[in-house]
Coordinates of C-alpha atoms in Angstrom, one line a residue:
M190 CA 153.7 103.3 121.1
C191 CA 152.9 105.5 118.2
A192 CA 153.3 105.6 114.4
I193 CA 154.4 108.1 111.8
V194 CA 153.7 107.9 108.1
G195 CA 154.4 110.4 105.3
C196 CA 155.6 111.2 101.8
Y197 CA 157.3 113.9 99.8
N198 CA 157.4 115.0 96.2
T199 CA 154.1 113.6 95.0
P200 CA 150.9 115.5 94.2
A201 CA 148.8 112.9 96.1
A202 CA 150.8 113.3 99.3
A203 CA 148.0 113.4 101.8
T204 CA 146.0 110.6 100.2
I205 CA 149.0 108.3 100.2
T206 CA 149.8 109.3 103.8
R207 CA 146.3 108.4 104.8
L208 CA 146.6 105.0 103.1
G209 CA 149.8 104.3 105.0
M210 CA 148.2 105.4 108.3
L211 CA 145.4 102.9 107.8
N212 CA 148.0 100.2 107.7
V213 CA 149.7 101.1 111.0
Q214 CA 146.5 101.6 113.0
H215 CA 147.4 98.6 115.1
R216 CA 150.1 100.7 116.7
A217 CA 147.8 103.4 118.1
Q218 CA 144.1 104.0 118.4
E219 CA 143.6 107.2 120.4
W220 CA 144.5 110.2 118.2
V221 CA 145.1 111.0 114.6
G222 CA 147.1 114.0 113.4
I223 CA 148.2 115.1 109.9
V224 CA 149.7 118.2 108.2
S225 CA 150.6 118.9 104.5
S226 CA 152.3 121.6 102.5
D227 CA 152.6 122.8 98.9
G228 CA 156.0 124.5 99.5
H229 CA 154.4 127.8 100.4
N230 CA 151.5 127.1 102.8
F231 CA 150.6 124.5 105.4
Y232 CA 147.3 122.6 105.3
P233 CA 144.6 122.6 106.6
E234 CA 144.4 126.3 107.0
R235 CA 144.7 126.0 110.8
A236 CA 147.3 123.3 110.8
P237 CA 147.8 120.7 112.0
F238 CA 144.6 118.7 111.9
R239 CA 144.2 116.5 115.1
A240 CA 141.2 114.5 116.3
P241 CA 140.5 111.5 118.5
G242 CA 139.6 108.2 116.9
H243 CA 140.6 105.9 114.1
V244 CA 142.0 106.9 110.7
R245 CA 139.0 105.7 108.7
Q246 CA 136.5 107.6 110.8
V247 CA 138.6 110.8 111.4
L248 CA 140.3 111.4 108.0
T249 CA 137.0 111.8 106.1
E250 CA 136.6 113.0 102.5
G251 CA 135.9 116.4 103.8
V252 CA 139.1 116.6 105.9
M253 CA 141.2 115.2 103.1
S254 CA 139.9 117.8 100.7
T255 CA 141.6 120.5 102.8
L256 CA 145.0 118.8 102.7
M257 CA 146.8 120.1 99.6
G258 CA 150.4 120.0 98.5
H259 CA 153.2 117.6 97.5
M260 CA 154.3 116.6 101.0
A261 CA 152.5 115.4 104.1
F262 CA 153.0 113.4 107.2
G263 CA 150.6 111.9 109.8
H264 CA 150.9 110.6 113.3
L265 CA 148.9 108.1 115.3
R266 CA 149.0 108.5 119.1
Y267 CA 148.9 106.0 121.8
S268 CA 149.5 107.8 125.1
T269 CA 152.8 107.2 126.9
Q270 CA 153.6 110.8 128.0
G271 CA 150.7 113.2 128.8
A272 CA 147.0 112.5 129.0
S273 CA 144.9 111.4 126.1
E274 CA 143.8 114.9 125.1
L275 CA 144.1 117.4 122.1
N276 CA 147.0 119.3 123.4
N277 CA 149.1 116.2 123.7
A278 CA 148.2 114.9 120.2
Q279 CA 150.8 115.3 117.4
P280 CA 152.1 116.9 115.2
H281 CA 153.4 119.7 117.4
R282 CA 154.2 123.2 116.2
A283 CA 157.0 125.6 116.9
T284 CA 157.7 129.0 115.4
T285 CA 160.9 130.3 113.8
A286 CA 161.9 133.5 112.1
D287 CA 161.3 131.7 108.8
G288 CA 157.9 130.4 109.7
D289 CA 156.2 127.5 111.5
I290 CA 157.7 124.0 111.7
F291 CA 155.8 120.8 112.6
F292 CA 157.1 117.7 114.2
A293 CA 156.0 114.2 115.3
S294 CA 157.9 111.3 116.7
N295 CA 157.6 107.7 117.9
G296 CA 159.4 107.0 121.2
D297 CA 159.9 108.7 124.5
I298 CA 162.4 111.3 125.9
L299 CA 163.4 110.8 129.5
N300 CA 165.0 114.2 130.3
C301 CA 161.8 116.2 129.6
S302 CA 161.9 118.2 132.9
P303 CA 165.3 119.8 132.6
L304 CA 164.8 120.5 128.9
R305 CA 161.4 122.1 129.5
K306 CA 162.9 124.2 132.3
E307 CA 165.8 125.3 130.1
L308 CA 163.5 126.2 127.2
R309 CA 161.1 128.1 129.4
G310 CA 164.0 130.1 130.7
R311 CA 164.7 131.1 127.1
G312 CA 161.1 132.2 126.5
A313 CA 159.4 129.1 125.2
T314 CA 155.7 128.4 126.0
F315 CA 154.4 124.8 126.3
Y316 CA 150.8 123.7 125.7
S317 CA 151.2 120.0 126.3
A318 CA 152.8 117.4 128.6
N319 CA 154.2 115.6 125.5
D320 CA 157.9 115.1 124.8
A321 CA 157.5 115.8 121.0
E322 CA 156.6 119.4 121.8
I323 CA 159.8 119.7 123.8
I324 CA 161.8 118.3 120.8
V325 CA 160.4 120.6 118.2
K326 CA 160.8 123.7 120.4
L327 CA 164.4 122.6 121.2
I328 CA 165.1 122.4 117.5
A329 CA 163.5 125.8 116.9
H330 CA 165.7 127.3 119.6
R331 CA 168.8 125.8 118.1
Y332 CA 167.7 127.0 114.6
R333 CA 167.4 130.6 115.9
E334 CA 171.0 130.3 117.1
C335 CA 172.6 128.7 113.9
G336 CA 170.2 129.4 111.0
D337 CA 170.6 125.9 109.6
M338 CA 167.9 123.3 110.2
A339 CA 170.0 120.2 109.8
R340 CA 172.6 121.6 112.2
A341 CA 169.8 122.6 114.6
I342 CA 168.5 119.0 114.6
R343 CA 172.0 117.6 115.1
E344 CA 172.6 119.8 118.1
A345 CA 169.2 119.1 119.6
K346 CA 169.8 115.3 119.3
R347 CA 172.8 115.7 121.5
Q348 CA 170.6 117.0 124.3
L349 CA 168.0 114.3 124.1
V350 CA 168.1 111.2 126.4
G351 CA 165.7 108.5 125.2
T352 CA 164.3 107.2 121.9
Y353 CA 162.7 108.8 118.9
S354 CA 162.1 108.3 115.3
G355 CA 161.1 111.8 114.1
V356 CA 159.8 113.8 111.1
L357 CA 160.0 117.6 110.9
M358 CA 158.4 119.7 108.2
T359 CA 159.1 123.3 107.2
R360 CA 157.1 125.0 104.4
D361 CA 159.3 123.5 101.6
R362 CA 161.1 120.5 103.0
M363 CA 161.1 117.6 105.5
F364 CA 163.7 116.1 107.7
L365 CA 163.9 112.4 109.0
F366 CA 166.1 111.4 111.9
R367 CA 166.5 108.8 114.6
D368 CA 167.9 108.3 118.1
P369 CA 171.5 107.0 118.6
I370 CA 170.4 103.5 119.6
E371 CA 167.8 103.1 116.8
N372 CA 165.3 101.8 119.3
R373 CA 162.2 102.4 117.2
P374 CA 161.7 101.2 113.5
F375 CA 161.8 103.8 110.8
S376 CA 161.9 103.0 107.1
Y377 CA 161.6 104.7 103.7
A378 CA 161.5 104.1 100.0
V379 CA 162.2 106.2 96.9
A380 CA 160.0 105.8 93.9
P381 CA 161.3 105.9 90.3
D382 CA 159.6 109.3 89.9
G383 CA 161.4 110.8 92.9
A384 CA 158.6 110.5 95.4
I385 CA 159.8 109.5 98.9
L386 CA 157.6 107.5 101.2
F387 CA 158.4 106.7 104.9
A388 CA 156.7 105.0 107.8
S389 CA 157.2 103.4 111.2
E390 CA 156.5 100.0 109.6
T391 CA 157.3 98.7 106.1
S392 CA 153.8 97.1 105.9
A393 CA 152.5 100.7 105.5
I394 CA 155.1 101.4 102.7
D395 CA 154.1 98.1 101.0
I396 CA 150.5 99.4 100.7
M397 CA 151.5 103.0 99.9
T398 CA 153.6 101.7 96.9
A399 CA 151.3 98.9 95.8
D400 CA 149.3 100.9 93.3
Y401 CA 151.7 103.8 93.0
P402 CA 152.1 104.2 89.2
A403 CA 155.8 104.9 89.1
F404 CA 156.6 101.4 90.5
E405 CA 154.8 99.7 87.7
G406 CA 153.8 96.9 90.0
K407 CA 157.4 96.2 91.0
R408 CA 158.6 95.9 94.6
Y409 CA 160.4 98.9 96.1
R410 CA 163.8 98.9 97.6
R411 CA 163.5 99.6 101.3
A412 CA 166.0 101.4 103.5
E413 CA 166.1 102.4 107.2
V414 CA 166.7 105.9 108.5
S415 CA 170.1 105.6 110.1
R416 CA 171.1 107.0 113.4
D417 CA 174.2 108.4 111.7
T418 CA 172.4 110.6 109.2
I419 CA 169.8 113.3 109.0
L420 CA 167.8 113.0 105.8
E421 CA 166.6 116.3 104.3
L422 CA 163.9 115.9 101.7
A423 CA 164.2 119.0 99.5
N424 CA 164.4 120.1 95.9
G425 CA 162.9 116.8 94.7
T426 CA 165.7 114.6 96.3
I427 CA 167.3 113.4 99.5
I428 CA 170.2 115.4 100.9
T429 CA 172.1 113.4 103.5
H430 CA 173.7 115.1 106.4
E431 CA 176.2 113.1 108.5
D432 CA 175.5 112.9 112.2
R433 CA 177.8 110.4 113.8
Q434 CA 177.5 110.6 117.6
E435 CA 179.5 108.8 120.3
D436 CA 180.0 105.1 119.7
R437 CA 176.9 103.8 121.5
K438 CA 175.8 100.2 120.9
L439 CA 172.5 99.7 119.1
A440 CA 169.5 98.8 121.2
H441 CA 166.6 97.8 118.9
C442 CA 163.3 97.2 120.7
A443 CA 162.8 93.4 120.9
F444 CA 159.2 93.9 122.0
E445 CA 158.5 95.4 118.5
H446 CA 159.2 91.9 117.1
V447 CA 157.4 90.1 119.9
Y448 CA 154.3 92.1 119.8
F449 CA 153.9 95.4 118.0
L450 CA 155.1 94.9 114.4
R451 CA 152.7 93.5 111.9
P452 CA 153.7 90.1 110.8
D453 CA 154.4 91.4 107.3
S454 CA 156.6 94.2 108.5
V455 CA 160.4 94.3 108.3
G456 CA 161.8 95.9 111.4
F457 CA 165.6 96.5 112.0
G458 CA 166.3 94.3 109.0
L459 CA 164.2 91.3 110.1
L460 CA 160.8 90.1 109.0
A461 CA 158.5 89.9 112.1
T462 CA 157.0 86.6 110.9
D463 CA 160.5 85.0 110.8
T464 CA 161.3 86.2 114.3
R465 CA 158.1 84.9 115.7
K466 CA 158.8 81.5 114.1
R467 CA 162.2 81.4 115.7
L468 CA 160.7 82.3 119.1
A469 CA 158.3 79.4 118.8
T470 CA 161.1 77.1 117.8
A471 CA 163.1 78.2 120.9
L472 CA 160.0 77.6 123.0
A473 CA 159.6 74.1 121.7
K474 CA 163.0 73.2 123.1
E475 CA 162.1 74.2 126.6
I476 CA 158.9 72.3 127.3
D477 CA 157.4 68.8 126.8
L478 CA 154.1 68.8 124.9
S479 CA 153.8 65.1 124.2
E480 CA 150.4 64.8 125.9
T481 CA 148.8 67.7 124.1
D482 CA 145.7 67.3 121.9
F483 CA 146.1 70.6 120.0
I484 CA 147.7 74.0 119.9
C485 CA 145.6 77.1 119.8
P486 CA 146.8 80.6 119.1
V487 CA 145.5 83.7 120.8
P488 CA 144.5 85.4 117.6
D489 CA 146.0 87.4 116.0
S490 CA 149.1 87.9 118.2
G491 CA 149.8 84.2 118.7
N492 CA 149.0 83.0 115.2
V493 CA 152.5 82.8 113.7
A494 CA 154.1 81.3 116.8
A495 CA 151.3 78.7 117.2
L496 CA 151.7 77.7 113.5
A497 CA 155.5 77.4 113.9
L498 CA 155.1 75.4 117.1
S499 CA 152.7 73.1 115.5
R500 CA 155.1 72.4 112.6
V501 CA 158.1 71.9 114.9
T502 CA 156.2 69.5 117.3
G503 CA 153.9 67.8 114.9
I504 CA 150.9 68.7 117.1
P505 CA 147.9 69.9 115.2
M506 CA 146.7 73.5 115.5
E507 CA 143.1 74.4 115.9
F508 CA 141.5 77.9 115.9
A509 CA 139.5 77.2 119.1
L510 CA 139.4 81.0 119.8
V511 CA 137.7 83.1 117.2
R512 CA 138.5 86.8 117.2
S513 CA 136.3 89.7 116.0
H514 CA 138.3 92.0 113.8
Y515 CA 136.0 94.9 114.6
I516 CA 137.6 95.2 118.0
G517 CA 141.1 96.8 118.2
R518 CA 144.1 95.7 120.2
T519 CA 143.2 95.6 123.9
F520 CA 146.8 96.3 125.2
I521 CA 146.7 99.7 123.7
E522 CA 143.3 100.7 125.1
H523 CA 143.8 103.7 127.3
T524 CA 142.1 102.5 130.5
Q525 CA 141.9 99.1 132.3
T526 CA 138.1 99.2 132.1
A527 CA 138.2 99.5 128.3
R528 CA 140.7 96.7 128.1
D529 CA 138.5 94.4 130.3
S530 CA 135.3 94.9 128.3
A531 CA 137.1 94.7 124.9
V532 CA 138.5 91.2 125.7
R533 CA 135.1 89.6 126.0
E534 CA 133.7 91.4 123.0
K535 CA 136.8 90.4 121.0
F536 CA 137.1 86.6 121.6
N537 CA 134.7 83.7 121.4
P538 CA 135.8 80.1 122.3
V539 CA 134.7 77.1 120.2
S540 CA 133.4 74.7 122.9
E541 CA 133.0 71.8 120.5
L542 CA 136.8 71.8 119.9
I543 CA 137.8 72.4 123.5
R544 CA 135.6 70.1 125.6
G545 CA 137.6 67.2 127.1
K546 CA 140.9 68.2 125.4
V547 CA 144.4 69.2 126.5
I548 CA 144.8 72.6 124.9
V549 CA 148.0 74.6 124.5
L550 CA 147.2 78.3 124.3
V551 CA 150.0 80.3 122.7
D552 CA 150.4 84.1 123.0
D553 CA 153.3 86.6 122.7
S554 CA 153.3 88.2 126.1
I555 CA 151.5 88.8 129.4
V556 CA 151.7 92.4 130.5
R557 CA 148.8 93.2 132.9
S558 CA 147.2 89.7 132.4
T559 CA 143.9 91.3 131.2
T560 CA 143.6 89.2 128.1
I561 CA 145.0 85.9 129.3
R562 CA 143.1 85.9 132.6
Q563 CA 139.7 86.3 130.8
L564 CA 140.6 83.8 128.1
V565 CA 141.5 81.1 130.6
G566 CA 138.1 81.7 132.2
M567 CA 136.3 81.5 128.9
I568 CA 138.1 78.3 127.9
R569 CA 137.5 76.8 131.4
G570 CA 133.8 77.3 130.8
C571 CA 134.1 75.0 127.7
E572 CA 135.3 72.1 130.0
P573 CA 138.8 71.3 128.7
K574 CA 140.7 68.4 130.3
K575 CA 143.7 70.7 130.8
I576 CA 145.0 74.1 129.8
I577 CA 148.7 74.8 129.0
V578 CA 149.7 78.4 128.5
L579 CA 152.9 79.2 126.5
I580 CA 154.3 82.7 126.1
T581 CA 156.9 83.4 123.5
A582 CA 158.8 85.9 125.7
P583 CA 160.0 86.1 129.3
P584 CA 158.0 87.6 132.1
I585 CA 157.8 91.4 131.8
Q586 CA 159.1 92.7 135.2
H587 CA 160.4 96.2 134.4
P588 CA 158.9 99.5 133.1
C589 CA 159.6 100.6 129.6
Y590 CA 160.8 104.2 129.3
Y591 CA 161.2 104.2 125.6
G592 CA 157.7 104.5 124.2
V593 CA 155.6 101.5 125.3
D594 CA 153.0 101.8 128.0
I595 CA 154.6 99.2 130.2
K596 CA 155.0 100.9 133.5
E597 CA 152.3 100.0 136.0
R598 CA 150.2 96.9 136.9
L599 CA 152.8 94.5 135.5
I600 CA 151.6 91.1 136.7
A601 CA 155.1 89.6 136.8
A602 CA 156.5 92.5 138.7
D603 CA 153.6 92.7 141.1
L604 CA 154.1 89.0 141.9
A605 CA 157.9 89.2 142.1
G606 CA 158.4 86.9 139.1
D607 CA 156.8 84.0 140.9
I608 CA 155.5 81.8 138.0
E609 CA 153.3 79.7 140.2
A610 CA 151.7 82.8 141.7
I611 CA 151.1 84.2 138.2
K612 CA 149.6 80.9 137.1
R613 CA 147.1 81.0 139.9
S614 CA 146.3 84.6 139.3
I615 CA 145.3 83.9 135.7
G616 CA 143.1 81.0 136.7
L617 CA 145.2 77.9 135.9
R618 CA 144.9 74.9 138.2
E619 CA 147.8 73.4 140.1
D620 CA 148.2 70.6 137.6
E621 CA 148.2 73.0 134.6
V622 CA 151.2 74.7 133.1
L623 CA 152.3 78.3 132.5
H624 CA 155.6 78.5 130.7
Y625 CA 157.4 81.7 129.5
L626 CA 160.2 81.6 127.0
S627 CA 163.6 82.1 128.7
L628 CA 165.7 85.2 128.1
D629 CA 168.3 83.0 126.4
G630 CA 165.6 81.6 124.2
L631 CA 164.4 85.1 123.3
R632 CA 167.9 86.3 122.5
S633 CA 168.4 83.2 120.3
A634 CA 165.7 84.5 117.9
F635 CA 167.9 87.5 116.9
P636 CA 170.9 87.0 114.6
D637 CA 172.7 89.8 116.5
P638 CA 171.4 89.5 120.1
Q639 CA 173.8 92.1 121.4
N640 CA 172.1 94.8 119.4
W641 CA 168.7 94.6 121.0
C642 CA 166.9 96.1 124.1
Y643 CA 165.5 93.6 126.5
A644 CA 165.0 96.1 129.3
C645 CA 161.4 95.3 130.1
W646 CA 162.5 91.7 130.8
N647 CA 165.9 92.1 132.4
G648 CA 166.0 95.7 133.6
D649 CA 169.2 96.4 131.6
Y650 CA 168.4 99.9 130.1
P651 CA 170.5 101.1 127.1
T652 CA 170.4 104.7 128.3
S653 CA 170.9 106.3 131.7
I654 CA 167.7 106.4 133.7
K655 CA 169.1 107.1 137.2
D656 CA 168.3 110.8 136.9
Y657 CA 165.0 110.2 135.1
V658 CA 163.4 107.3 136.9
R659 CA 160.1 107.9 135.2
P660 CA 159.3 110.0 132.1
E661 CA 157.4 113.1 132.9
G662 CA 153.6 113.1 132.3

């Protein structure tokens, strides 16, 4: 999972972009990339700037002083295609007769191998194992043929199998576009002074617009980049190019709402907090909690659901696990060793609350079982009477090919979906409970359940994967 953030038509473009990037850091913690332009030149001088680490440590005052111009965009990388190294960091560059172009995306392309082979046959050189480089060089190739960037993007989109929310920059304009199933969130806002701000999550736009003078403290009107249009940001405005493809049903990523989105983000028209409340309400209908002493969230991912479950059932909620906010998300750590060590550094159980009690532990998902296994062990050391683990999503048994690092070591897949076996593997006793929300319960949380992707739970992929069983890299 990655994040893109940017803005156009404002003298503080790079600074505003950095502010937005800080507020989607939860999506990716490996690499930071950024590029800006004043309409004539790209910045920094050897664009783009890319470095490992977090936004606050990487985009220092010295770096920011090199990023001039009225438009900029940044990318945060969490590796799903290609190793965690400089060549695979975004933005990627391609060259055209009219100069360089830069591109970044959130998502994953499945048909990388045939596209790379085709483009190499036409003279392209690749420096990474990342799908975004393939996309930008495919667009550059189409541009050389037609001489129109919007048309080149349109034609390139028809060759791509997979998901992407993308931003492309030329020297004097930008283009925003999205895959035909709208699998990844992508929103934008237009300021009263004509500035345009965009991001993978609306929480970033909230912060970018909060102190922006032109809004005068008023809320902005948000919009989503549509699959049916290519937005060209040029000449101080938005030029909309129609791009209606074949009639393919939408497949928004449900895991975005279960896990990735910040609670204050609106993704695909829904507030993540509201979705998580509905997931908890559905969960309450599936299990008897009458003998429970209190509900405890796994912070922060389980906070909203635990609160909603407490309200629905009348069972009190206690913060019996305290989280250090100086440790990032363990799921998006790049190695298993890093995930393991981060869990113990991140959480501390409150033994005075736990001892002798029946505790209900609420979390959003179990992927590799890294977090929940260690938490059960930590809580067990506090001598509870009983532990009940509730998960607000079904067991994850299938790989994600659309931009989430859910491919290997899936505990539910490894144990063939056997809930009792999973329960034992995470350290629960025979008399204790592990309950996942049913798929029907998950679907009930969405007003339009037919428009969502549940592939990591049910194996029903919204694009063809038979020829691309696993993304390259």
